[in-house]
Amino acid sequence: MPEAKKFLADLLHLLPEDLDQTLKADYTYTSVRKRNGDRRKISIPAPVLKKVQRRILRRIFYRLFAPLQITGFHLGASIVNNARQHLTTTLSRGHLKPFVPQYVMKIDLKDAFGAVSETFFHTLADTLCKKIPEIKELRKLKMRLAVHRRYVDHFWSADCLRCNEINNENWSLVETIHRNLDRILRSKKNPEFRGLYQTWLKLQSTPKGQLKLFGEEMFDFPDLMREIIYLLIKLCFHEGSLPQGAPTSPYLLNLALEYSGLIDRLQKITNQIEPFISFNSSNYFQFTIYADDITFSSSMSFRNQPFKNDKRILKDILIDEIERDGIWKVNQTKTREYNFKREMPLITGLRLTPKGPIIPKKKIRYLRSLFYKNRTNTDPKMIAVLNGWRGYLYMIYGDDIPNQLGNIY
């Protein structure tokens, strides 16, 4: 244990005695009101503990690579990425045009943070430390996927994908990568993807600023690695579960969603519904996960029966698969289905349109009123609030701010 504490303290740029003091830090409690009138308990770590948790997030957790389906609480992820992944394309008069899937379903996981226990991560640590050789190979594969994904995210965030500047070449490339990633990785001899594969090979080299988790030497000392993970669990958990209020909790929830097998189970259903669909097909089914919100988009209704030997509708199949391992529970009262012919889907607070995600009109009116009423306000706290909303608007629209805000913005 002393060696593990010293190693972790060096990794976080702390003195060992400071780490000991942090391990003794406690939490304070408050609550916030939910939309349904209930109260949500928030556990706030002590300032010294929160500072260390942020270092853990930056120096350790952000060096891990999240699956493509997880679109929140890791580097490069945002609510905009979560919504954009549900846009697809169709061929119209020989040209690729973006369109919104006809059916969208949102599912909320009930008490997701409370469902992740210390025991789950202790078991995970023991399993990982017993499979060191396999992890080495897995890390190499994840590195390749991460570099490839960085290339994809460049296109999603580029100006060429804004509503009035979409061109067929860039859109088809992005759709090809997102929808057929496994095929691309095996496509070295496929003429259709040869140019794309060569581009990917150039990007496969270690990117600038890339960081390792504990350093390769740690894989030669599994017992020490296990003790370090136990210390991390002690720093990030409270009362046996993830505390809502700790900066590390959302990322640990991402890890739990990945290693509990939920993503693999949902991906298996996706593959069964559409074993392979090219980017210009009108058939469509995929999902994304943003914290405890799972969003499915499909060209078929969630009330249909997708499999001949199963009489359940697609909605029930997905819910049963989520709850199968007993860790996750679906909040049925928050499950929402959208039909694009009747209503534009609302995904993580953004309306999904063929031109891209937009802020709902109601929130635009609220922001217009907020900016107008405080246009001469000099209170530093209000200025910080307004700057936060400006950053939110820029993240979604870039320089193309909606006309309703006008010069007030």
Coordinates of C-alpha atoms in Angstrom, one line a residue:
M1 CA 0.0 0.0 0.0
P2 CA 2.8 2.6 0.8
E3 CA 4.3 2.0 -2.7
A4 CA 0.8 2.4 -4.3
K5 CA 0.2 5.7 -2.4
K6 CA 3.6 7.0 -3.4
F7 CA 3.1 6.1 -7.1
L8 CA -0.4 7.7 -7.2
A9 CA 0.8 10.8 -5.4
D10 CA 3.6 11.2 -7.9
L11 CA 1.1 10.7 -10.7
L12 CA -1.2 13.4 -9.3
H13 CA 1.7 15.7 -8.4
L14 CA 0.9 15.5 -4.7
L15 CA 2.9 14.7 -1.6
P16 CA 2.1 11.3 0.0
E17 CA 1.0 13.1 3.2
D18 CA -1.3 15.3 1.2
L19 CA -2.9 12.2 -0.3
D20 CA -3.4 10.8 3.2
Q21 CA -5.2 13.9 4.2
T22 CA -7.4 13.8 1.1
L23 CA -8.4 10.2 1.8
K24 CA -9.8 11.5 5.1
A25 CA -11.8 14.3 3.6
D26 CA -15.6 14.2 3.9
Y27 CA -18.7 15.3 2.0
T28 CA -21.4 17.8 2.6
Y29 CA -25.0 17.4 1.4
T30 CA -27.6 19.5 -0.3
S31 CA -30.5 18.8 -2.6
V32 CA -32.0 20.3 -5.7
R33 CA -35.6 20.1 -6.9
K34 CA -36.5 17.8 -9.8
R35 CA -39.1 18.6 -12.4
N36 CA -41.5 16.2 -10.9
G37 CA -41.2 17.9 -7.5
D38 CA -39.0 15.4 -5.8
R39 CA -35.6 16.3 -4.3
R40 CA -32.3 15.0 -5.7
K41 CA -29.5 14.4 -3.1
I42 CA -26.2 16.0 -4.0
S43 CA -23.0 14.9 -2.3
I44 CA -20.4 17.7 -2.5
P45 CA -16.8 16.7 -1.8
A46 CA -14.6 18.9 0.4
P47 CA -12.6 21.4 -1.6
V48 CA -9.3 19.5 -1.1
L49 CA -11.0 16.3 -2.2
K50 CA -12.7 17.9 -5.2
K51 CA -9.3 19.3 -6.3
V52 CA -7.7 15.9 -6.3
Q53 CA -10.7 14.4 -8.1
R54 CA -10.3 16.9 -10.9
R55 CA -6.6 15.9 -11.1
I56 CA -7.7 12.3 -11.3
L57 CA -10.1 13.2 -14.1
R58 CA -7.5 15.1 -16.1
R59 CA -4.4 12.9 -15.5
I60 CA -6.0 9.5 -15.5
F61 CA -9.6 9.1 -16.7
Y62 CA -9.3 11.5 -19.7
R63 CA -6.5 9.3 -21.0
L64 CA -8.9 6.4 -21.4
F65 CA -10.8 6.1 -24.6
A66 CA -14.6 5.9 -24.5
P67 CA -16.6 3.8 -27.0
L68 CA -18.1 5.6 -30.0
Q69 CA -21.6 5.3 -28.6
I70 CA -20.7 7.2 -25.4
T71 CA -21.1 10.9 -26.2
G72 CA -20.8 12.6 -22.9
F73 CA -18.2 13.5 -20.2
H74 CA -15.0 12.8 -22.0
L75 CA -12.7 14.9 -24.1
G76 CA -14.3 16.1 -27.3
A77 CA -17.8 15.1 -26.3
S78 CA -20.8 17.4 -25.9
I79 CA -24.6 17.4 -26.3
V80 CA -24.1 18.6 -29.9
N81 CA -22.1 15.4 -30.7
N82 CA -24.8 13.3 -29.0
A83 CA -27.5 14.9 -31.2
R84 CA -25.5 15.0 -34.5
Q85 CA -24.8 11.3 -34.3
H86 CA -28.5 10.6 -35.0
L87 CA -28.5 12.5 -38.3
T88 CA -28.1 10.3 -41.3
T89 CA -28.2 10.7 -45.1
T90 CA -30.3 9.6 -48.0
L91 CA -29.8 9.7 -51.8
S92 CA -32.0 12.3 -53.4
R93 CA -31.6 12.9 -57.2
G94 CA -28.1 11.6 -57.1
H95 CA -27.0 13.7 -54.1
L96 CA -26.5 12.8 -50.5
K97 CA -28.8 14.9 -48.2
P98 CA -29.0 14.8 -44.4
F99 CA -32.3 13.9 -42.8
V100 CA -33.6 13.2 -39.4
P101 CA -34.6 9.5 -38.6
Q102 CA -38.4 9.1 -38.5
Y103 CA -38.4 7.4 -35.1
V104 CA -36.5 8.4 -32.0
M105 CA -36.8 7.0 -28.5
K106 CA -35.2 8.3 -25.3
I107 CA -34.7 6.1 -22.2
D108 CA -33.6 7.3 -18.8
L109 CA -31.7 5.0 -16.4
K110 CA -33.2 5.2 -12.9
D111 CA -30.7 6.2 -10.2
A112 CA -27.7 5.4 -12.5
F113 CA -25.1 6.8 -10.2
G114 CA -26.5 4.9 -7.2
A115 CA -26.5 1.7 -9.2
V116 CA -22.7 1.8 -9.7
S117 CA -21.2 0.2 -6.6
E118 CA -17.6 0.0 -5.2
T119 CA -17.9 -3.8 -5.5
F120 CA -18.4 -3.6 -9.2
F121 CA -15.1 -1.7 -9.7
H122 CA -13.2 -3.9 -7.2
T123 CA -14.3 -6.9 -9.2
L124 CA -13.4 -5.1 -12.4
A125 CA -9.9 -4.3 -11.1
D126 CA -9.3 -7.9 -10.1
T127 CA -10.4 -9.1 -13.5
L128 CA -8.3 -6.6 -15.4
C129 CA -5.1 -7.4 -13.4
K130 CA -5.5 -11.1 -14.2
K131 CA -5.7 -10.4 -17.9
I132 CA -2.6 -8.2 -18.4
P133 CA -1.5 -9.7 -21.7
E134 CA -4.9 -9.3 -23.3
I135 CA -5.1 -5.7 -22.0
K136 CA -1.9 -4.8 -23.7
E137 CA -3.3 -5.9 -27.1
L138 CA -6.7 -4.2 -26.3
R139 CA -4.9 -0.9 -25.5
K140 CA -3.2 -1.0 -28.9
L141 CA -6.5 -1.6 -30.6
K142 CA -8.2 1.2 -28.6
M143 CA -5.4 3.5 -29.5
R144 CA -6.0 2.8 -33.2
L145 CA -9.7 3.4 -32.8
A146 CA -9.1 6.6 -30.8
V147 CA -6.9 8.1 -33.5
H148 CA -9.4 7.2 -36.1
R149 CA -12.2 8.7 -34.1
R150 CA -10.2 11.9 -33.7
Y151 CA -10.2 12.1 -37.5
V152 CA -14.0 11.7 -37.5
D153 CA -14.6 14.3 -34.8
H154 CA -12.6 16.8 -36.9
F155 CA -15.2 16.6 -39.6
W156 CA -18.1 16.8 -37.2
S157 CA -16.8 20.0 -35.7
A158 CA -15.6 21.5 -39.0
D159 CA -17.4 24.4 -40.6
C160 CA -18.0 22.2 -43.7
L161 CA -20.8 20.4 -41.8
R162 CA -22.7 23.5 -40.8
C163 CA -26.2 23.7 -42.3
N164 CA -25.5 25.8 -45.4
E165 CA -22.1 24.4 -46.2
I166 CA -22.6 20.6 -46.3
N167 CA -21.0 19.0 -49.4
N168 CA -21.5 15.5 -50.5
E169 CA -17.9 14.4 -50.3
N170 CA -17.4 15.4 -46.6
W171 CA -20.8 14.1 -45.5
S172 CA -20.4 10.7 -47.2
L173 CA -16.9 10.3 -45.6
V174 CA -18.2 11.0 -42.1
E175 CA -21.2 8.7 -42.6
T176 CA -19.0 5.9 -44.0
I177 CA -16.6 6.1 -41.0
H178 CA -19.4 6.3 -38.4
R179 CA -21.6 3.5 -39.8
N180 CA -18.9 1.1 -41.1
L181 CA -16.0 1.5 -38.7
D182 CA -15.3 -2.2 -38.3
R183 CA -15.4 -2.7 -42.1
I184 CA -12.9 0.2 -42.6
L185 CA -10.5 -1.4 -40.1
R186 CA -10.5 -4.5 -42.3
S187 CA -10.5 -2.8 -45.6
K188 CA -6.8 -2.6 -46.5
K189 CA -7.4 -4.6 -49.7
N190 CA -10.8 -3.1 -50.5
P191 CA -10.5 -0.6 -53.4
E192 CA -13.6 1.2 -52.3
F193 CA -11.9 2.4 -49.1
R194 CA -8.3 2.3 -50.1
G195 CA -7.8 6.0 -50.0
L196 CA -9.5 6.4 -46.7
Y197 CA -7.5 3.5 -45.2
Q198 CA -4.2 5.1 -46.3
T199 CA -5.3 8.4 -44.7
W200 CA -6.1 6.5 -41.5
L201 CA -2.6 4.8 -41.6
K202 CA -1.0 8.2 -41.6
L203 CA -3.0 9.3 -38.6
Q204 CA -2.2 6.0 -36.7
S205 CA 1.0 7.3 -35.3
T206 CA 1.0 8.6 -31.7
P207 CA -0.8 11.9 -31.7
K208 CA 0.9 14.9 -30.1
G209 CA 0.2 15.2 -26.4
Q210 CA -1.1 11.6 -26.1
L211 CA -0.8 10.4 -22.5
K212 CA -0.6 6.9 -21.0
L213 CA -2.7 5.6 -18.2
F214 CA 0.0 4.5 -15.7
G215 CA 2.9 3.9 -18.1
E216 CA 3.6 0.6 -19.8
E217 CA 5.9 -0.5 -16.9
M218 CA 2.8 -0.8 -14.7
F219 CA 1.6 -3.8 -16.6
D220 CA 4.6 -5.7 -15.2
F221 CA 3.3 -5.2 -11.6
P222 CA -0.4 -6.2 -11.5
D223 CA -0.5 -6.3 -7.7
L224 CA 0.7 -2.7 -7.5
M225 CA -1.7 -1.7 -10.2
R226 CA -4.6 -3.3 -8.3
E227 CA -3.7 -1.3 -5.1
I228 CA -3.6 1.9 -7.1
I229 CA -7.1 1.2 -8.6
Y230 CA -8.4 0.5 -5.0
L231 CA -7.0 3.9 -3.9
L232 CA -8.7 5.6 -6.9
I233 CA -12.0 3.9 -5.9
K234 CA -11.7 5.1 -2.4
L235 CA -11.1 8.7 -3.6
C236 CA -14.0 8.7 -6.1
F237 CA -16.7 6.7 -4.2
H238 CA -18.8 7.7 -1.2
E239 CA -21.0 5.5 0.9
G240 CA -20.5 2.6 -1.6
S241 CA -21.7 4.4 -4.7
L242 CA -20.9 7.2 -7.1
P243 CA -21.7 10.6 -5.4
Q244 CA -23.7 13.1 -7.5
G245 CA -21.5 16.2 -7.1
A246 CA -18.1 14.6 -7.6
P247 CA -16.4 15.6 -10.9
T248 CA -15.2 12.0 -11.5
S249 CA -18.7 10.4 -11.2
P250 CA -19.9 10.9 -14.8
Y251 CA -16.7 9.4 -16.2
L252 CA -16.9 6.4 -13.9
L253 CA -20.5 6.0 -15.0
N254 CA -19.2 5.8 -18.6
L255 CA -16.8 3.1 -17.5
A256 CA -19.5 1.1 -15.7
L257 CA -21.8 1.3 -18.8
E258 CA -19.0 0.0 -20.9
Y259 CA -17.6 -2.8 -18.7
S260 CA -21.0 -4.0 -17.5
G261 CA -21.6 -5.2 -21.0
L262 CA -24.6 -2.9 -21.7
I263 CA -23.1 -1.3 -24.8
D264 CA -22.1 -4.7 -26.2
R265 CA -25.6 -6.0 -25.7
L266 CA -27.2 -3.0 -27.4
Q267 CA -24.7 -3.2 -30.2
K268 CA -25.6 -6.8 -30.7
I269 CA -29.2 -5.9 -31.2
T270 CA -28.2 -3.2 -33.6
N271 CA -26.1 -5.7 -35.7
Q272 CA -29.1 -8.1 -35.8
I273 CA -31.4 -5.4 -37.0
E274 CA -29.0 -4.2 -39.7
P275 CA -26.0 -6.5 -40.2
F276 CA -24.5 -4.1 -42.6
I277 CA -26.0 -0.9 -44.1
S278 CA -24.1 1.4 -46.4
F279 CA -24.1 5.1 -45.8
N280 CA -26.6 5.9 -48.6
S281 CA -29.3 3.5 -47.4
S282 CA -32.6 4.7 -46.1
N283 CA -32.6 1.9 -43.4
Y284 CA -31.2 3.1 -40.1
F285 CA -30.8 2.1 -36.5
Q286 CA -28.3 3.3 -33.9
F287 CA -28.0 4.5 -30.3
T288 CA -25.9 6.9 -28.2
I289 CA -25.5 7.2 -24.4
Y290 CA -25.1 10.6 -22.7
A291 CA -24.6 9.9 -18.9
D292 CA -27.9 8.2 -17.9
D293 CA -29.8 9.0 -21.1
I294 CA -29.9 6.5 -23.9
T295 CA -31.2 7.7 -27.3
F296 CA -32.2 5.3 -30.1
S297 CA -33.0 6.4 -33.6
S298 CA -34.5 4.2 -36.3
S299 CA -36.2 4.1 -39.6
M300 CA -38.6 1.6 -38.2
S301 CA -41.2 2.2 -35.5
F302 CA -40.3 1.0 -32.0
R303 CA -43.8 -0.6 -31.9
N304 CA -42.8 -3.0 -34.6
Q305 CA -41.7 -6.6 -34.1
P306 CA -38.2 -6.8 -35.7
F307 CA -37.6 -10.5 -35.3
K308 CA -39.9 -13.3 -36.6
N309 CA -39.1 -15.7 -33.7
D310 CA -39.7 -13.0 -31.0
K311 CA -43.2 -11.5 -30.5
R312 CA -41.9 -8.6 -28.4
I313 CA -41.9 -5.1 -30.0
L314 CA -38.6 -3.3 -30.4
K315 CA -39.2 -1.0 -27.4
D316 CA -39.7 -4.0 -25.1
I317 CA -36.6 -5.8 -26.5
L318 CA -34.4 -2.8 -25.8
I319 CA -35.7 -2.2 -22.3
D320 CA -35.4 -6.0 -21.4
E321 CA -31.8 -6.0 -22.7
I322 CA -30.9 -2.9 -20.6
E323 CA -32.3 -4.5 -17.4
R324 CA -31.1 -8.0 -18.1
D325 CA -28.0 -7.9 -15.8
G326 CA -29.9 -6.4 -12.8
I327 CA -27.6 -3.4 -12.6
W328 CA -29.6 -0.9 -14.6
K329 CA -33.3 0.0 -14.3
V330 CA -35.3 2.0 -16.8
N331 CA -37.3 4.9 -15.6
Q332 CA -40.6 4.2 -17.4
T333 CA -42.1 7.6 -16.6
K334 CA -39.3 9.4 -18.6
T335 CA -39.3 7.1 -21.6
R336 CA -40.3 9.2 -24.6
E337 CA -40.9 8.3 -28.3
Y338 CA -40.8 10.8 -31.2
N339 CA -42.2 10.5 -34.7
F340 CA -40.5 13.1 -36.9
K341 CA -43.7 13.5 -39.0
R342 CA -45.4 14.9 -36.0
E343 CA -42.7 16.4 -33.9
M344 CA -39.0 17.2 -34.2
P345 CA -37.0 15.0 -31.7
L346 CA -35.6 16.6 -28.6
I347 CA -32.2 15.1 -27.8
T348 CA -30.2 16.3 -24.7
G349 CA -32.1 19.6 -24.9
L350 CA -31.6 20.2 -28.6
R351 CA -34.2 19.8 -31.5
L352 CA -32.8 17.6 -34.2
T353 CA -33.5 19.1 -37.7
P354 CA -32.1 18.2 -41.2
K355 CA -29.8 21.2 -40.9
G356 CA -28.4 20.1 -37.5
P357 CA -29.2 20.4 -33.8
I358 CA -30.9 23.7 -32.8
I359 CA -32.0 25.2 -29.5
P360 CA -35.8 25.0 -29.0
K361 CA -37.8 28.2 -29.6
K362 CA -38.9 28.4 -25.9
K363 CA -35.3 28.5 -24.7
I364 CA -34.3 31.0 -27.4
R365 CA -37.1 33.4 -26.1
Y366 CA -35.8 32.9 -22.6
L367 CA -32.2 33.7 -23.6
R368 CA -33.4 36.8 -25.6
S369 CA -35.2 38.1 -22.4
L370 CA -32.2 37.2 -20.2
F371 CA -29.7 39.1 -22.4
Y372 CA -32.0 42.1 -22.9
K373 CA -32.8 42.5 -19.2
N374 CA -29.1 42.3 -18.2
R375 CA -27.5 44.3 -21.1
T376 CA -26.3 46.9 -18.6
N377 CA -25.8 44.7 -15.6
T378 CA -22.2 44.9 -14.1
D379 CA -22.6 42.3 -11.5
P380 CA -19.6 39.8 -11.9
K381 CA -21.8 36.8 -11.2
M382 CA -24.4 37.8 -13.8
I383 CA -21.7 38.5 -16.3
A384 CA -20.3 35.0 -15.7
V385 CA -23.8 33.5 -16.3
L386 CA -24.2 35.4 -19.5
N387 CA -20.8 34.4 -20.7
G388 CA -21.7 30.8 -20.0
W389 CA -24.8 31.1 -22.1
R390 CA -22.7 32.7 -24.9
G391 CA -20.4 29.7 -24.8
Y392 CA -23.4 27.4 -25.0
L393 CA -24.7 29.2 -28.1
Y394 CA -21.3 29.2 -29.7
M395 CA -20.9 25.5 -29.1
I396 CA -24.2 24.8 -31.0
Y397 CA -24.2 27.5 -33.7
G398 CA -20.7 28.8 -34.0
D399 CA -20.8 32.2 -35.5
D400 CA -24.3 31.7 -37.0
I401 CA -26.2 32.9 -34.0
P402 CA -30.0 32.8 -34.5
N403 CA -31.6 36.1 -35.8
Q404 CA -34.0 36.2 -32.8
L405 CA -31.1 37.1 -30.5
G406 CA -30.0 39.9 -32.9
N407 CA -27.5 42.4 -31.4
I408 CA -28.5 41.5 -27.9
Y409 CA -26.2 38.5 -27.9

